[in-house]
Short mmCIF file of C-alpha atoms in Angstrom, two decimals:
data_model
loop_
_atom_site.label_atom_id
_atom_site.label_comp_id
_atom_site.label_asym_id
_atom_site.label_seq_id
_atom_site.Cartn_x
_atom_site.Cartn_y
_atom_site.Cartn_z
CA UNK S 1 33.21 -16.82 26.57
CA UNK S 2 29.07 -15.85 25.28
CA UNK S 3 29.39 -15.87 21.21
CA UNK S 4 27.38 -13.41 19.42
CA UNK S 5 27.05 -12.82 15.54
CA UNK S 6 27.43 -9.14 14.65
CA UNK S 7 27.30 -7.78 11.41
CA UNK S 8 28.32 -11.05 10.06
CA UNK S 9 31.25 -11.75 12.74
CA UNK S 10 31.69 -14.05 15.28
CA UNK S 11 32.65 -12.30 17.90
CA UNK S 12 33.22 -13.61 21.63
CA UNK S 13 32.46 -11.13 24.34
CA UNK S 14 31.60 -11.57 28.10
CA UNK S 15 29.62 -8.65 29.25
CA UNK S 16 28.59 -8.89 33.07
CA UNK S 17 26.55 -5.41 33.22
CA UNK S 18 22.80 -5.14 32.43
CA UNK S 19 22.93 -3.10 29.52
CA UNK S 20 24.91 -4.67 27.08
CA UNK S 21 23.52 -8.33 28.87
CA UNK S 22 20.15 -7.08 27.35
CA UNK S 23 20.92 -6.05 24.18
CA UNK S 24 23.48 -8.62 22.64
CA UNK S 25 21.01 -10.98 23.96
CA UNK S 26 19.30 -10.87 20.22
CA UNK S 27 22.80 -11.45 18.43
CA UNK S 28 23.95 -14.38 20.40
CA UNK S 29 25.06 -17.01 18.31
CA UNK S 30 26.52 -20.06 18.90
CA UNK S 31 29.49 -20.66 16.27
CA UNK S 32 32.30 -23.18 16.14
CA UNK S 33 35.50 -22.44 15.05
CA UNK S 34 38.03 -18.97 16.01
CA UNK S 35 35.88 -15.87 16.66
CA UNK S 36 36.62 -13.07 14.28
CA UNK S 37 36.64 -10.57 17.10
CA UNK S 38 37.62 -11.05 21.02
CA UNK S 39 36.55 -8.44 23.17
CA UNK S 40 38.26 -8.61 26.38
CA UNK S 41 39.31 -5.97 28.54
CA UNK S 42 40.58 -6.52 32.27
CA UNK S 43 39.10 -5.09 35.31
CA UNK S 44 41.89 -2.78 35.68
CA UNK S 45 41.07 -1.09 32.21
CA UNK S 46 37.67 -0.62 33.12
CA UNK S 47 38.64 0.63 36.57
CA UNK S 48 41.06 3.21 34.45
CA UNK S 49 38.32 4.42 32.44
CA UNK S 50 35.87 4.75 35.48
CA UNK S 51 38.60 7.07 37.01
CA UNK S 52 38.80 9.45 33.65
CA UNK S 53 35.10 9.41 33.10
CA UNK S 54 33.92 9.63 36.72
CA UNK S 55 30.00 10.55 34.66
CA UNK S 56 30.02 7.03 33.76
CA UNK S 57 28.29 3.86 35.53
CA UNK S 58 30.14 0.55 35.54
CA UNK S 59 27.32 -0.46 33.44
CA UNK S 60 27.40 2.14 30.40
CA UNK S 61 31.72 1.77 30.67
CA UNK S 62 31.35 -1.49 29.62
CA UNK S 63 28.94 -0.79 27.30
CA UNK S 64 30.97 2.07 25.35
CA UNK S 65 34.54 0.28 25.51
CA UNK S 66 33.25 -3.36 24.07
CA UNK S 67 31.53 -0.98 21.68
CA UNK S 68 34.71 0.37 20.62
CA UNK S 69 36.45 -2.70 21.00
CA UNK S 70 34.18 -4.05 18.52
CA UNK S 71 33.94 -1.17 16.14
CA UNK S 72 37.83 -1.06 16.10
CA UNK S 73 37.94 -4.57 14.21
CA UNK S 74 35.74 -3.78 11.62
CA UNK S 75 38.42 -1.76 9.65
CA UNK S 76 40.26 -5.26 9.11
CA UNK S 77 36.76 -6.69 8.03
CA UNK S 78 36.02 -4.59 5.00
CA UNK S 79 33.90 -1.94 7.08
CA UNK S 80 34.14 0.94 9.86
CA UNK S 81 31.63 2.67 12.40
CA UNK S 82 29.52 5.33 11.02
CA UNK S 83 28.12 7.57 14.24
CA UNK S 84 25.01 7.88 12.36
CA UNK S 85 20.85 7.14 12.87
CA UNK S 86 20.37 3.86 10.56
CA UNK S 87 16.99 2.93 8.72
CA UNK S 88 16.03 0.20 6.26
CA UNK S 89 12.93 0.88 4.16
CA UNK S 90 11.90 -1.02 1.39
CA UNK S 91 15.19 -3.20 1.06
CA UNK S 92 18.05 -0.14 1.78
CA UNK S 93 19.33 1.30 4.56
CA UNK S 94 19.87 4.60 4.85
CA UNK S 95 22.16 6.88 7.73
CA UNK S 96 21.87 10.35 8.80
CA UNK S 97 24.89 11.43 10.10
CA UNK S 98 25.77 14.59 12.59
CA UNK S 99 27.38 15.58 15.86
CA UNK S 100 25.77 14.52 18.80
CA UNK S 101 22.66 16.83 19.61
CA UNK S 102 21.91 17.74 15.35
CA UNK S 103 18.77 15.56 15.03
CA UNK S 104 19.71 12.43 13.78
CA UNK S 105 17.41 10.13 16.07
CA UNK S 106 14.31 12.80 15.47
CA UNK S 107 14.99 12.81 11.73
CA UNK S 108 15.19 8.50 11.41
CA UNK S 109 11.54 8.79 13.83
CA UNK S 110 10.34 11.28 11.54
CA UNK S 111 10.35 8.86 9.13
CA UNK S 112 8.82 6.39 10.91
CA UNK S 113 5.85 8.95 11.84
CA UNK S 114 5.01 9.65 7.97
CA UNK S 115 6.10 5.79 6.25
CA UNK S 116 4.96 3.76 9.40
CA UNK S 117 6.30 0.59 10.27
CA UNK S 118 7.97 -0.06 7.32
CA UNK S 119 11.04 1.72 8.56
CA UNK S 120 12.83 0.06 10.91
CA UNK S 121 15.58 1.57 12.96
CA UNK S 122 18.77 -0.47 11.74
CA UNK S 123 20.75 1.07 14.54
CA UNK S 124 20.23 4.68 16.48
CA UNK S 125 23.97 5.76 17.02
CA UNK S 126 26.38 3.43 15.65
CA UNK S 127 25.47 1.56 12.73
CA UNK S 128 28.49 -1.04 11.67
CA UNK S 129 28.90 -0.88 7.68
CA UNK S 130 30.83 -3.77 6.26
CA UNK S 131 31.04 -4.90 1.91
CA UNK S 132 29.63 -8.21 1.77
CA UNK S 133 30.42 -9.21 -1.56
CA UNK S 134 31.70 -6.12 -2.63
CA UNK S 135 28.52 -4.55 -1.82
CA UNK S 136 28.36 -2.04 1.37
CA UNK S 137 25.63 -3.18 3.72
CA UNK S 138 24.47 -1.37 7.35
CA UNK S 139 24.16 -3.75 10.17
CA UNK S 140 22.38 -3.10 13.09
CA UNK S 141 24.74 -4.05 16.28
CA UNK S 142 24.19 -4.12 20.59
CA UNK S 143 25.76 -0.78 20.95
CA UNK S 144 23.53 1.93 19.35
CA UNK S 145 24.06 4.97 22.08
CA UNK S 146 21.61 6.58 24.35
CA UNK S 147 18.74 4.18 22.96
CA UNK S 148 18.14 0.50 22.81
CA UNK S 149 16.77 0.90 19.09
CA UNK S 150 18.79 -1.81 17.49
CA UNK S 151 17.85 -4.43 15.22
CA UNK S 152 20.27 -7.80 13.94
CA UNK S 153 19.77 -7.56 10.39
CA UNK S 154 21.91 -6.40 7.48
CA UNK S 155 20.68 -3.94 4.37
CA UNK S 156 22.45 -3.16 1.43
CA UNK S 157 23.26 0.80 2.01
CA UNK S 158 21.02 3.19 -0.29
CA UNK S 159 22.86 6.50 0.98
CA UNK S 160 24.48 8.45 3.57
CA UNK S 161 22.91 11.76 4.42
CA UNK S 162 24.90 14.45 6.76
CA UNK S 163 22.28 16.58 8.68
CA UNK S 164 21.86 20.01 9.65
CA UNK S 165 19.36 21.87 11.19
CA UNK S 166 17.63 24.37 8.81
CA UNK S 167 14.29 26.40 8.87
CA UNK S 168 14.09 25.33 5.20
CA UNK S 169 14.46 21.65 3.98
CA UNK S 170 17.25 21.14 1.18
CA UNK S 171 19.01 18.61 0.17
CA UNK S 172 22.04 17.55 -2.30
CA UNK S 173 24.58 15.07 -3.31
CA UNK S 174 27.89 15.91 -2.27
CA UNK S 175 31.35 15.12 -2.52
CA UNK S 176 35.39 15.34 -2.15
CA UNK S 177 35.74 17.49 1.06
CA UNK S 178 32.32 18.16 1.37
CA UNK S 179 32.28 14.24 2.36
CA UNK S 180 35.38 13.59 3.64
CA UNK S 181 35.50 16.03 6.61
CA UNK S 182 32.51 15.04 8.26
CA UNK S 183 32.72 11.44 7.98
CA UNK S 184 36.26 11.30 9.04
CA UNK S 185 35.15 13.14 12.10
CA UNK S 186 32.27 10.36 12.75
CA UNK S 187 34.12 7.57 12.26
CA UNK S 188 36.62 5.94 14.82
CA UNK S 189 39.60 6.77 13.78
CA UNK S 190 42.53 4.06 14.42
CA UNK S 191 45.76 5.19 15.75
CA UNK S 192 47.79 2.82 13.65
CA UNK S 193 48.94 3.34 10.28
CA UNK S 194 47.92 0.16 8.99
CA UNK S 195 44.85 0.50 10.59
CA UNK S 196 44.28 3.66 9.02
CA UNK S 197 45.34 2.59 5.75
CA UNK S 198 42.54 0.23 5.92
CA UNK S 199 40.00 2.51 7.02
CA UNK S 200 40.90 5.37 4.42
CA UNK S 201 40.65 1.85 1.88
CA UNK S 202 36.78 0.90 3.00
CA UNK S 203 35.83 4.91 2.99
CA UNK S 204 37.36 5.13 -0.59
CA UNK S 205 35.36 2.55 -1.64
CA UNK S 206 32.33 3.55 0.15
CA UNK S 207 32.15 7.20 -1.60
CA UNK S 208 33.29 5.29 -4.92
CA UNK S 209 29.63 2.73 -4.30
CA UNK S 210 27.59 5.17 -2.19
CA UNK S 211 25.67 8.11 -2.90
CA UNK S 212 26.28 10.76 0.01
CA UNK S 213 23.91 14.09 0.62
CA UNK S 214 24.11 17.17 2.60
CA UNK S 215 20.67 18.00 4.15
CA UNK S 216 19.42 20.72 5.99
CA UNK S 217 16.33 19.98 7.43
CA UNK S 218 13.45 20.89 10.26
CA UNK S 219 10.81 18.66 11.92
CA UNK S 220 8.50 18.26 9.69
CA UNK S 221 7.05 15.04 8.01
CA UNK S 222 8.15 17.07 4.99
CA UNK S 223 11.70 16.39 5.85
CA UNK S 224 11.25 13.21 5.44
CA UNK S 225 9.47 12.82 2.38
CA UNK S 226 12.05 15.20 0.36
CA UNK S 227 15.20 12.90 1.92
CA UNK S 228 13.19 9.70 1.04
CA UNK S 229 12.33 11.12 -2.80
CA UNK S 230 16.03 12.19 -3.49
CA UNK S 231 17.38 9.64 -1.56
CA UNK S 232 15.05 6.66 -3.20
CA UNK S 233 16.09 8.57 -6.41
CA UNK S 234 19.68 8.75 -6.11
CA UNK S 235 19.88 4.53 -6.34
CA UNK S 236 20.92 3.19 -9.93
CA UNK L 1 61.88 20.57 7.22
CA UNK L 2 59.76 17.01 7.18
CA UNK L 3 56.37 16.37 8.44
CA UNK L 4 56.22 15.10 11.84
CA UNK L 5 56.41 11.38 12.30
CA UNK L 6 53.66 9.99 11.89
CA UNK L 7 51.39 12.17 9.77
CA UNK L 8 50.32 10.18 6.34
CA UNK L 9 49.26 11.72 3.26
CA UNK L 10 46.84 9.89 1.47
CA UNK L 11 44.23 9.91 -1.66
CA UNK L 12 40.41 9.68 -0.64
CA UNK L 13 38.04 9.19 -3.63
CA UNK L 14 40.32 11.44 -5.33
CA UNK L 15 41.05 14.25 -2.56
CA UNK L 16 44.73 14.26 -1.12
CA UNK L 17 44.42 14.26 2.90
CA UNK L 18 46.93 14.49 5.78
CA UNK L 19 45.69 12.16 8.54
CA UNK L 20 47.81 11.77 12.08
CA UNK L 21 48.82 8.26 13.51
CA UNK L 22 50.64 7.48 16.27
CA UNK L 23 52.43 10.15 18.66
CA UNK L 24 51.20 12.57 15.94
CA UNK L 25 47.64 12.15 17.19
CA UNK L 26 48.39 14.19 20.33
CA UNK L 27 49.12 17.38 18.60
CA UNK L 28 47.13 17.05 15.60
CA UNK L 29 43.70 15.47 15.55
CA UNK L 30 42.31 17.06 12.46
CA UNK L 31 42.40 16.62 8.71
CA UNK L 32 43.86 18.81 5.87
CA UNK L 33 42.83 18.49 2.52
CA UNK L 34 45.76 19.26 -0.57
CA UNK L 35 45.54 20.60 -3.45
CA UNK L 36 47.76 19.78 -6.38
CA UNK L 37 50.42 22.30 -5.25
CA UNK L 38 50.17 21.04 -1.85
CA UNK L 39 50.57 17.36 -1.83
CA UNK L 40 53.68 17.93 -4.64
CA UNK L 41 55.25 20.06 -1.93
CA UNK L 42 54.49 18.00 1.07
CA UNK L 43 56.06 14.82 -0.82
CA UNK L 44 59.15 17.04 -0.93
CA UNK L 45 58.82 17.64 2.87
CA UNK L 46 59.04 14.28 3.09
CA UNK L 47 62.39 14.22 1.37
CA UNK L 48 63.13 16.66 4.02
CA UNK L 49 63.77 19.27 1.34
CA UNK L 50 64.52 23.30 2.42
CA UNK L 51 62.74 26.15 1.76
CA UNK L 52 64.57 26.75 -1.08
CA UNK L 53 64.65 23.47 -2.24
CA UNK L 54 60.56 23.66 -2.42
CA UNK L 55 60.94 26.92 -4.30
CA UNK L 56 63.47 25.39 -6.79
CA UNK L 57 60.91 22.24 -7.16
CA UNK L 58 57.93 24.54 -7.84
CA UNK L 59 60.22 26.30 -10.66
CA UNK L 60 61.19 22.92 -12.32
CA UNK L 61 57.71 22.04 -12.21
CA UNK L 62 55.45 25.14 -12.78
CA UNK L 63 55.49 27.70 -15.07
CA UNK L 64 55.74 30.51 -12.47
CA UNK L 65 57.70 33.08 -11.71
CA UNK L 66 60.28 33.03 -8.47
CA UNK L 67 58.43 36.04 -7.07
CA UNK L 68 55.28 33.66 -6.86
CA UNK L 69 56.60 30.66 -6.07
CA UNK L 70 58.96 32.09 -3.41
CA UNK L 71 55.34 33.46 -1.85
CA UNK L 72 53.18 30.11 -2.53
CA UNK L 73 56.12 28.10 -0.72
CA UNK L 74 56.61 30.57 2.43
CA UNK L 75 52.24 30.71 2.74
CA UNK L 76 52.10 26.97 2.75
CA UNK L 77 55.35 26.45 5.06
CA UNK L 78 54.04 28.96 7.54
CA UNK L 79 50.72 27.01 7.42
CA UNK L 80 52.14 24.20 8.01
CA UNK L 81 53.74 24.96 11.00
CA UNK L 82 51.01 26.91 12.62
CA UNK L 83 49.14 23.77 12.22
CA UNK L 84 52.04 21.84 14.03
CA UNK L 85 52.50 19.51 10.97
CA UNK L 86 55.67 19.84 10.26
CA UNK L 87 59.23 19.60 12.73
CA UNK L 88 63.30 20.86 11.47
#
């Protein structure tokens, strides 16, 4: 089976659809040695999946499900899937997080419109986030949504930032339910107890390492600068 | 009275959350949070204790009258159950 290094992994995955062909292509890696993570699903599964989700092409199916097949491991590697727009700019990476359609993607370009090609776009939709060392890092990974905007490197984490959409721009840190209810609900959630013993572990430990925010924001370069100040600001 | 099988109570950065595995998923996808009160009766649930077992518990435990905690325990049961969390 194709290797690939993700976000420190070996993995071993076979994809056979152009999508996912084209964007693991920058992550393959050829290890020795077990892979950490086997995704493998049968044609039947896919076939399954097809048949609940008759908007999807064989070609995006395959892209989503190795996603999660991926993303499912990483609780039993120190990390979990944050459905989030991920940045790195000057040595951190930072996520904006929000249900689909909130602004996540226009807020991470905003910031690439007023700081210019210093940000780079870790990942657009689903950064993985995994301690290395003890340290949380963001990893960009193949499977980052709707876009292709992906890059293989790893960042230590500078802050997580749940968006709304707001006339005004505001931000602050928050925490205890504040945190936990929105992250839990863009995470992938396992439907194991161990499993989910190990993810409620790595989130503990992320809000124990990681400074979190609230923002409401609009479109404007202004946006960016105020999340970038407190942001920059909130790092020890 | 217990929680259904399946539903975990657990401390997050400090916060006491109900999260559902397993054949609990299919009728409860959410999260609760718990406050004091709540998490020491929902490890009682979990003992399978009655009503008035949870009342007697709050009594031991709190200094509250019955009136109160006869009302705090039949709020949070009837929560509870309209939230499907918990089965006889």
């Amino acid at each position: 089976m194709p290797k690939y290094r993700i976000a420190e992994l070996n993995v071993e995955m076979a994809p056979k659809h152009p999508t996912l062909l084209r964007q693991g292509e920058p992550y393959l890696y050829d290890f020795s040695g077990e892979a950490d993570v086997v995704v493998d699903f049968s044609e039947e599964f896919y076939a399954q999946k097809l048949k609940e989700h008759p908007e999807l092409t064989p070609d995006l199916c395959e892209y989503l499900w190795m996603g999660f097949g991926f993303y499912r491991k990483l609780v039993q590697y120190d990390g979990l899937m944050l459905h989030a727009s991920a940045l790195a700019y000057q040595g951190r990476a930072y996520l904006f997080s929000a249900p689909c359609g909130t602004g996540k993607s226009t807020h991470t370009s905003l910031w690439r419109k007023t700081f210019g090609e210093d940000v780079v776009i870790l990942n657009d939709d689903k950064p993985a986030l995994r301690q290395i060392e003890g340290v949380y890092h963001a990893f960009g990974t193949p499977f980052s949504g709707k876009t292709d905007q992906n890059v293989n490197i790893g960042v230590p984490l500078g802050g997580i930032c749940i968006l709304e959409r707001s006339k005004e721009n505001w931000i602050k840190r928050v925490q205890g339910k504040d945190v936990i209810f929105p992250l839990m609900h863009q995470t992938l959630r396992p439907p194991d107890a161990q499993n989910m013993d190990r993810l409620l572990a790595n989130l503990d430990q992320l809000l124990r390492t990681v400074p979190i925010y609230r923002m409401g924001c609009n479109i404007s370069e202004d946006a960016a600068r105020l999340a970038c100040e407190t942001m920059q600001g909130g790092l020890e | 009275m217990k929680p259904k099988e399946g539903l975990l109570l657990r401390e997050l950065d400090g916060t006491a959350i109900v999260v559902a595995t397993g054949a609990a998923i299919s009728e409860f996808s959410g999260l609760i949070t718990l406050n004091q009160t709540g998490t020491f009766l929902w490890r009682r649930l979990e003992q399978g204790a009655t009503e008035e077992e949870l009342i007697a518990a709050l009594l031991a435990e709190y200094e509250i009258s019955e009136e109160i905690a006869r009302k705090d325990v039949q709020a949070f049961v009837a929560r509870a159950k309209d939230a499907g969390l918990l089965e006889d």
